[in-house]
Every structure is written in structure tokens, then in C-alpha cells.
Tab-separated table of C-alpha atoms and ligand atoms in Angstrom:
chain	number	residue	atom	x	y	z
A	1	GLY	CA	0.063	-0.068	-0.154
A	2	ILE	CA	0.824	3.747	-0.227
A	3	ARG	CA	1.864	5.747	2.768
A	4	ASP	CA	2.637	9.215	2.661
A	5	SER	CA	4.492	11.836	4.738
A	6	SER	CA	6.484	14.989	4.195
A	7	THR	CA	10.159	15.437	5.216
A	8	SER	CA	12.747	17.848	4.610
A	9	ARG	CA	16.171	17.445	3.182
A	10	GLY	CA	19.007	19.481	1.834
A	11	LEU	CA	18.701	23.136	1.358
A	12	GLY	CA	15.221	23.493	2.447
A	13	ASP	CA	13.971	21.355	-0.472
A	14	VAL	CA	10.726	19.418	0.720
A	15	TYR	CA	10.428	15.999	-0.426
A	16	LYS	CA	7.283	13.660	-0.319
A	17	ARG	CA	8.030	10.587	0.959
A	18	GLN	CA	5.996	7.703	-0.971
A	19	TYR	CA	6.096	3.999	-0.250
A	20	TYR	CA	4.981	1.701	-2.944
A	21	SER	CA	4.458	-1.972	-3.395
A	22	SER	CA	6.908	-3.915	-5.326
A	23	ALA	CA	7.701	-7.548	-5.672
A	24	GLY	CA	10.009	-7.728	-2.852
A	25	GLY	CA	7.989	-5.931	-0.524
A	26	GLU	CA	7.642	-2.015	0.334
A	27	THR	CA	10.052	-0.032	-1.195
A	28	GLU	CA	10.534	3.642	-0.151
A	29	MET	CA	10.478	6.193	-3.111
A	30	ILE	CA	11.110	9.915	-2.406
A	31	LEU	CA	9.513	12.271	-4.692
A	32	PRO	CA	10.968	15.764	-4.590
A	33	SER	CA	8.215	18.285	-4.421
A	34	ASN	CA	10.390	21.428	-5.601
A	35	PRO	CA	10.008	22.237	-9.371
A	36	GLY	CA	11.960	20.167	-11.694
A	37	PRO	CA	12.456	19.592	-15.663
A	38	ILE	CA	10.030	17.958	-17.986
A	39	GLY	CA	10.415	14.469	-18.484
A	40	VAL	CA	10.362	12.711	-21.727
A	41	PHE	CA	10.314	8.995	-21.982
A	42	ASP	CA	10.906	6.558	-24.906
A	43	SER	CA	11.943	2.877	-25.373
A	44	GLY	CA	15.076	4.224	-26.840
A	45	TYR	CA	16.227	6.811	-29.230
A	46	GLY	CA	12.963	7.643	-31.056
A	47	GLY	CA	11.832	10.229	-28.285
A	48	LEU	CA	14.716	12.303	-29.223
A	49	THR	CA	12.523	13.550	-32.204
A	50	ILE	CA	9.913	14.641	-29.645
A	51	LEU	CA	12.510	16.143	-27.505
A	52	HIS	CA	14.006	17.898	-30.393
A	53	GLY	CA	10.303	19.428	-31.195
A	54	LEU	CA	9.853	20.425	-27.702
A	55	ARG	CA	13.040	22.254	-27.180
A	56	GLN	CA	12.377	24.064	-30.610
A	57	MET	CA	9.319	25.384	-29.434
A	58	LEU	CA	9.726	25.594	-25.674
A	59	PRO	CA	13.456	26.179	-25.391
A	60	GLN	CA	13.185	27.941	-21.984
A	61	TYR	CA	12.470	24.912	-19.978
A	62	ASP	CA	14.606	22.211	-18.529
A	63	TYR	CA	14.349	18.629	-19.813
A	64	MET	CA	15.122	15.188	-18.631
A	65	TYR	CA	15.248	12.409	-21.405
A	66	LEU	CA	15.001	8.860	-20.285
A	67	GLY	CA	15.683	5.998	-22.993
A	68	ASP	CA	15.218	2.512	-21.908
A	69	ASN	CA	17.727	1.536	-24.496
A	70	ALA	CA	18.476	-1.746	-22.794
A	71	ARG	CA	15.136	-3.181	-23.313
A	72	ALA	CA	13.936	-1.352	-26.577
A	73	PRO	CA	12.258	-1.993	-28.693
A	74	TYR	CA	8.788	-2.271	-26.982
A	75	GLY	CA	6.915	-2.623	-30.121
A	76	SER	CA	6.134	-6.236	-30.024
A	77	ARG	CA	5.850	-6.585	-26.501
A	78	SER	CA	2.752	-7.375	-24.503
A	79	PHE	CA	0.401	-5.077	-22.775
A	80	GLU	CA	1.766	-6.235	-19.324
A	81	VAL	CA	5.275	-5.713	-20.247
A	82	VAL	CA	4.814	-2.394	-21.880
A	83	TYR	CA	2.791	-1.120	-18.919
A	84	LYS	CA	5.161	-2.474	-16.323
A	85	PHE	CA	8.255	-1.006	-18.127
A	86	THR	CA	6.822	2.251	-18.698
A	87	ARG	CA	5.451	2.703	-14.921
A	88	GLN	CA	9.234	1.947	-13.868
A	89	ALA	CA	10.370	4.774	-16.308
A	90	VAL	CA	7.756	7.210	-15.062
A	91	LEU	CA	8.484	6.497	-11.320
A	92	LYS	CA	12.369	6.957	-12.164
A	93	LEU	CA	11.427	10.463	-13.715
A	94	PHE	CA	9.071	11.474	-10.961
A	95	SER	CA	11.980	10.527	-8.486
A	96	MET	CA	14.345	12.335	-10.389
A	97	GLY	CA	12.448	15.605	-9.652
A	98	CYS	CA	10.042	15.673	-12.912
A	99	HIS	CA	6.217	16.562	-12.218
A	100	LEU	CA	5.236	16.357	-15.903
A	101	VAL	CA	6.347	13.423	-17.967
A	102	ILE	CA	5.594	13.047	-21.712
A	103	LEU	CA	5.593	9.593	-22.965
A	104	GLY	CA	7.362	10.343	-26.245
A	105	CYS	CA	6.456	6.953	-27.369
A	106	ASN	CA	3.455	5.601	-29.265
A	107	THR	CA	3.591	2.305	-27.929
A	108	ALA	CA	3.695	3.484	-24.384
A	109	SER	CA	0.851	5.792	-25.073
A	110	ALA	CA	-1.283	3.198	-26.747
A	111	LYS	CA	-0.584	0.415	-23.969
A	112	ALA	CA	0.338	2.003	-20.717
A	113	LEU	CA	-0.833	5.601	-20.541
A	114	ARG	CA	-4.284	4.943	-19.583
A	115	SER	CA	-3.380	2.711	-16.769
A	116	ILE	CA	-0.762	4.867	-15.416
A	117	GLN	CA	-3.289	7.943	-15.396
A	118	GLN	CA	-6.185	6.056	-13.818
A	119	ARG	CA	-4.385	3.529	-11.378
A	120	ASP	CA	-0.846	4.936	-10.433
A	121	ILE	CA	-1.052	8.721	-10.412
A	122	PRO	CA	-3.841	8.828	-8.015
A	123	GLU	CA	-2.052	6.696	-5.533
A	124	LEU	CA	1.312	8.203	-6.179
A	125	ASP	CA	0.802	11.729	-6.371
A	126	PRO	CA	-2.408	13.297	-7.694
A	127	ASP	CA	-0.402	16.543	-8.461
A	128	ARG	CA	1.887	14.872	-11.275
A	129	ARG	CA	0.921	14.236	-14.599
A	130	VAL	CA	1.705	11.904	-17.430
A	131	LEU	CA	0.817	12.822	-21.111
A	132	GLY	CA	0.742	10.647	-24.229
A	133	ILE	CA	1.378	11.745	-27.837
A	134	ILE	CA	-1.331	9.969	-29.798
A	135	ARG	CA	-4.136	12.408	-28.992
A	136	PRO	CA	-2.151	15.452	-30.066
A	137	THR	CA	-1.343	13.861	-33.395
A	138	ALA	CA	-4.920	12.630	-33.742
A	139	GLU	CA	-6.414	16.314	-33.277
A	140	VAL	CA	-4.123	17.882	-36.035
A	141	ILE	CA	-4.666	15.101	-38.567
A	142	GLY	CA	-8.183	16.359	-39.707
A	143	THR	CA	-6.631	19.672	-40.662
A	144	LEU	CA	-4.027	18.229	-42.913
A	145	THR	CA	-5.857	15.585	-45.109
A	146	LYS	CA	-7.803	16.743	-48.206
A	147	SER	CA	-8.806	13.351	-49.311
A	148	ARG	CA	-10.005	12.356	-45.826
A	149	HIS	CA	-7.887	9.029	-46.244
A	150	VAL	CA	-5.264	8.661	-43.748
A	151	GLY	CA	-2.392	6.066	-43.195
A	152	ILE	CA	-0.667	4.999	-40.016
A	153	LEU	CA	2.724	3.438	-40.033
A	154	ALA	CA	3.480	2.431	-36.298
A	155	THR	CA	4.712	-0.582	-34.105
A	156	GLU	CA	2.730	-3.838	-33.931
A	157	GLY	CA	1.701	-2.808	-30.514
A	158	THR	CA	0.366	0.608	-31.592
A	159	ILE	CA	-1.483	-0.696	-34.606
A	160	LYS	CA	-3.228	-3.691	-32.655
A	161	SER	CA	-4.381	-1.303	-29.969
A	162	GLU	CA	-6.220	0.640	-32.649
A	163	SER	CA	-5.566	3.661	-30.682
A	164	TYR	CA	-5.256	5.965	-33.459
A	165	LYS	CA	-8.250	4.445	-35.428
A	166	MET	CA	-10.201	5.345	-31.951
A	167	GLU	CA	-8.970	8.767	-31.392
A	168	ILE	CA	-9.064	9.894	-34.940
A	169	GLY	CA	-12.778	8.439	-35.184
A	170	LYS	CA	-13.658	10.518	-32.222
A	171	LEU	CA	-12.660	13.824	-33.423
A	172	TRP	CA	-12.853	13.364	-37.273
A	173	PRO	CA	-15.441	10.577	-37.901
A	174	ASP	CA	-15.265	11.319	-41.755
A	175	ILE	CA	-11.669	10.099	-42.036
A	176	GLN	CA	-10.867	6.497	-43.051
A	177	VAL	CA	-7.883	5.207	-41.328
A	178	SER	CA	-5.778	2.495	-42.412
A	179	GLY	CA	-2.803	1.064	-40.445
A	180	VAL	CA	0.369	-1.032	-41.225
A	181	ALA	CA	2.832	-2.411	-38.594
A	182	CYS	CA	6.342	-1.988	-39.306
A	183	PRO	CA	8.177	-4.611	-37.291
A	184	LEU	CA	11.993	-3.945	-37.602
A	185	TRP	CA	11.761	-0.275	-38.428
A	186	ALA	CA	12.478	0.678	-34.615
A	187	ALA	CA	15.006	-1.994	-34.291
A	188	ILE	CA	16.993	-0.743	-37.503
A	189	VAL	CA	17.112	2.678	-35.778
A	190	GLU	CA	18.162	1.348	-32.659
A	191	ALA	CA	21.077	-0.558	-34.399
A	192	ASN	CA	22.160	2.729	-36.171
A	193	GLU	CA	21.252	1.192	-39.556
A	194	ALA	CA	18.757	3.838	-40.521
A	195	ASP	CA	20.787	4.945	-43.756
A	196	SER	CA	21.606	1.544	-44.881
A	197	PRO	CA	20.316	-0.190	-48.079
A	198	GLY	CA	18.868	-2.707	-45.806
A	199	ALA	CA	16.740	-0.061	-44.126
A	200	ASP	CA	15.344	1.147	-47.576
A	201	TYR	CA	14.344	-2.590	-48.151
A	202	PHE	CA	11.863	-2.667	-45.272
A	203	VAL	CA	10.888	1.124	-45.543
A	204	LYS	CA	9.441	0.540	-49.177
A	205	LYS	CA	8.032	-2.840	-48.213
A	206	ARG	CA	5.757	-1.223	-45.698
A	207	ILE	CA	4.752	2.098	-47.409
A	208	ASP	CA	3.807	-0.231	-50.532
A	209	GLN	CA	1.485	-2.438	-48.176
A	210	LEU	CA	-0.047	0.715	-46.823
A	211	MET	CA	-0.778	2.149	-50.125
A	212	ARG	CA	-2.108	-0.978	-51.525
A	213	MET	CA	-4.669	-1.015	-48.808
A	214	ASP	CA	-6.017	2.400	-49.756
A	215	GLU	CA	-4.565	4.135	-52.705
A	216	ASP	CA	-6.740	7.417	-51.728
A	217	ILE	CA	-4.376	8.230	-48.838
A	218	ASP	CA	-2.780	11.407	-48.834
A	219	THR	CA	-1.408	11.721	-45.443
A	220	ILE	CA	0.695	9.507	-43.391
A	221	ILE	CA	1.329	9.826	-39.818
A	222	LEU	CA	4.561	8.249	-38.723
A	223	GLY	CA	3.005	6.913	-35.709
A	224	CYS	CA	6.146	5.798	-34.068
A	225	THR	CA	8.631	8.425	-32.662
A	226	HIS	CA	11.725	6.351	-34.067
A	227	TYR	CA	10.461	6.627	-37.633
A	228	PRO	CA	11.449	10.288	-38.345
A	229	LEU	CA	14.975	8.903	-38.009
A	230	LEU	CA	14.283	6.891	-41.115
A	231	MET	CA	12.936	10.020	-43.136
A	232	SER	CA	15.395	10.029	-45.952
A	233	SER	CA	14.370	6.686	-46.924
A	234	ILE	CA	10.601	7.306	-46.286
A	235	VAL	CA	10.631	10.237	-48.563
A	236	LYS	CA	12.351	8.453	-51.240
A	237	ASN	CA	9.691	5.580	-51.136
A	238	ILE	CA	6.567	7.485	-50.853
A	239	PRO	CA	4.226	8.267	-53.632
A	240	ASP	CA	4.203	11.814	-55.097
A	241	GLY	CA	1.616	14.074	-53.565
A	242	VAL	CA	1.334	11.972	-50.223
A	243	MET	CA	2.251	13.908	-47.005
A	244	VAL	CA	4.333	12.422	-44.306
A	245	VAL	CA	3.706	13.694	-40.655
A	246	PRO	CA	6.205	13.405	-37.877
A	247	GLN	CA	4.830	14.232	-34.465
A	248	GLY	CA	7.597	16.314	-32.762
A	249	GLN	CA	6.153	19.684	-33.740
A	250	TYR	CA	2.456	18.767	-33.010
A	251	VAL	CA	3.299	17.313	-29.662
A	252	ALA	CA	5.291	20.701	-28.952
A	253	ASN	CA	2.219	22.729	-29.823
A	254	SER	CA	-0.212	20.692	-27.519
A	255	LEU	CA	2.428	20.823	-24.685
A	256	LYS	CA	2.571	24.413	-25.140
A	257	ASP	CA	-1.245	24.732	-24.879
A	258	TYR	CA	-1.401	22.517	-21.941
A	259	LEU	CA	1.051	24.509	-19.999
A	260	LYS	CA	-0.997	27.643	-20.762
A	261	ARG	CA	-3.968	26.003	-19.513
A	262	HIS	CA	-2.306	24.628	-16.285
A	263	PRO	CA	-0.462	27.420	-14.904
A	264	ASN	CA	0.057	25.360	-11.566
A	265	MET	CA	1.959	22.749	-13.603
A	266	GLU	CA	3.900	25.504	-15.573
A	267	GLN	CA	5.223	26.753	-12.029
A	268	MET	CA	6.461	23.467	-11.384
A	269	VAL	CA	8.683	23.254	-14.442
A	270	THR	CA	12.132	24.620	-13.868
A	271	LYS	CA	13.304	27.187	-16.743
A	272	GLY	CA	17.030	26.953	-17.303
A	273	GLY	CA	17.077	25.711	-20.841
A	274	THR	CA	19.078	22.503	-19.945
A	275	CYS	CA	18.583	18.903	-21.014
A	276	GLN	CA	19.932	15.864	-19.178
A	277	TYR	CA	19.816	12.423	-20.738
A	278	LEU	CA	19.410	9.034	-19.054
A	279	THR	CA	19.816	5.646	-20.406
A	280	THR	CA	19.386	2.252	-19.292
A	281	GLU	CA	22.174	0.971	-21.816
A	282	SER	CA	25.770	2.091	-21.539
A	283	GLU	CA	26.463	5.886	-21.387
A	284	GLU	CA	28.986	5.642	-24.293
A	285	LYS	CA	26.626	3.772	-26.495
A	286	PHE	CA	24.034	6.288	-25.781
A	287	LYS	CA	26.294	9.144	-26.376
A	288	GLU	CA	27.426	7.847	-29.873
A	289	SER	CA	24.062	7.260	-31.158
A	290	ALA	CA	22.517	10.516	-29.839
A	291	MET	CA	25.210	12.260	-31.582
A	292	ILE	CA	24.080	10.798	-34.881
A	293	PHE	CA	20.538	11.367	-34.201
A	294	LEU	CA	20.860	15.030	-32.637
A	295	HIS	CA	23.917	16.186	-34.569
A	296	GLU	CA	25.483	17.521	-30.948
A	297	GLN	CA	27.567	15.978	-28.359
A	298	VAL	CA	25.706	15.186	-25.027
A	299	ASN	CA	26.537	13.432	-21.881
A	300	ALA	CA	24.309	10.557	-20.731
A	301	THR	CA	23.928	9.004	-17.152
A	302	HIS	CA	23.406	5.277	-16.929
A	303	VAL	CA	20.200	4.481	-14.674
A	304	ASP	CA	18.618	1.099	-13.729
A	305	LEU	CA	14.842	0.805	-13.828
A	306	GLU	CA	14.655	-2.584	-12.015
B	401	DGL	N1	9.403	4.947	-30.431
B	401	DGL	C1	8.302	3.953	-29.822
B	401	DGL	C2	7.142	4.389	-30.467
B	401	DGL	O1	6.796	5.705	-30.736
B	401	DGL	C3	8.626	2.636	-29.775
B	401	DGL	C4	9.394	1.798	-30.745
B	401	DGL	C5	9.778	0.492	-30.138
B	401	DGL	O2	10.296	0.399	-29.025
B	401	DGL	O3	9.397	-0.638	-30.616
B	401	DGL	O4	6.105	3.516	-30.615
């Protein structure tokens, strides 16, 4: 069960002491209650595309990125496993000082977001928030497609969950949605093979499959945050006149709006313009790959989630 008490530590920082049950009994977790960075979580490197969008639009905030690279990809994992891993990551980011965490991962947004929001947040700390990235993408898609035929490329987990179909259906019932799962795409990115001929083969295969399902598609959502890292191959293989929509910019717009509507949360975000990187893999490996994706040198800190 959860107990709760307040305690004071360090330079007058107030920490909220939380106890949560884990397999080995009750574990103590200390949640700092002073303002902290915005947490961005992904199974691996994909969320960097979301982080990039956030930092471009909202550069004033501090960010903390967590990539569960050691256990990526999540795309074909079961609901239970994705939920367990995502919950661990969110707890880590909360314990590192985040009050607001963005799941920069469609698979986690599709499979774990609702349970975390409904089951975990109320018990853990009702003042913290976890937001997903499927809804903001669904909101914008109706303003982009002219033919009202939209395609989704995403992981098996996201496609099987039908989250995009449901979210788009609620907001834009006139749009016809077709989706294709792209197993391997995220793995290719995680393996740093995004620019290889092998990547091109698998990209073409799935795009062709999607266009065969519905040739009237004029807009394709890259419904996995890893996929913009395959953009050069995607652009090469997409039919003329079809638009490809990566999510970073739309998620950033939506976060900007969220923080405007929730000034209490906005006050809980520190504003130093910094970004810290956490990875469950080796620090060296993360630095090397992040360099390729971000085109800048970053430092990473190793964390364990179990
Ligand atoms: N980048 C994630 C997504 O947006 C997950 C990819 C994976 O781990 O398979 O779905």
C-alpha cells in the first residue's frame, strides 16, 4: 500500500516520501516536491525526435530524457510488459524531480498511458501528470488531409491497440484510417542502420503495403517516434503528393497549450534551458548514437529501472 509523509532534506527542499509496493515488499521512494524538469520517455532513441520538437518550440524549460535502450524495442511486447516498463520509467523520472512526464513513445502511449493515469497517478501523487502523444497527433490530422484518407505506420503494439483509429474516429468521424505495422523499423534505428540499403528495403515494403490498402491516402502519420530517423528513406519511397507527418512539432504545440491552460503545472517546471539524458544502456553507447540523431555532443547517465 501507499503511505505518505513529508520530510525536509538539503537546502530546504521539501520531499514527499512515498512508499509503493513492489515484488520484494515495500520500497521507499522519495518524490521531490520542488519544481523540476519536464520528463520525456521513450523505449530508446525515438523520443529524441519528440524532445527536439519540444526544445525548438519551448526552449526555456529544463528537460530530462530517459531512453530504456537496454530493453528497446517495445513494439512487439505484450500489454503487461509495456505497462510494467513504462511505469518503472515514469517512477524514475518522478523520483528525479519531474512533475510532468511526456510519453514520447506511441507504443507506451497506446498501451500504458491510461493505466498509469487512472491507476498509478492517484495513488502516487495526484498532482503529477503523464501525457501521451497519440491524442495531439489525432487532433491535428483532420486539418491536414484533403482526401480524408489517412495512413498510419507504427509498431505492432500501436497498430493492434487501434488507438489511432479510435482517437481519430472520435474527433474526425469522416476520416478513413488504415494502418500497417512496421516490425523492424525501430530495431533498425536502435542499431544505427537507418541509412543502410537494408533499411530502405523494409521501408519500401511497408509503405507499398499501406498504399495498397487504400490508394486514396494523402497523409501518412509516422506513428512511432523512431520513424522520423528513417525520413530520408521514407521520402524516397513515398508516392508523389502524399504528405508524411512526424509528430514532434504537434506534440510541442499541444504541450505549449497544456502549460498555458495549467499554470500550476507550469510553475512546477524549472526554466534553465538545459537537457539531461538518462539511459538504461551504457553511457558510451547512448552518447555515440545520440550524436548521430541530434548532431550534437551530449552526456548521458546510466540508470537502472529494476
Ligand atoms: N518509439 C516508440 C514508439 O513511438 C517505440 C518503438 C519500439 O520500441 O518498438 O512507438
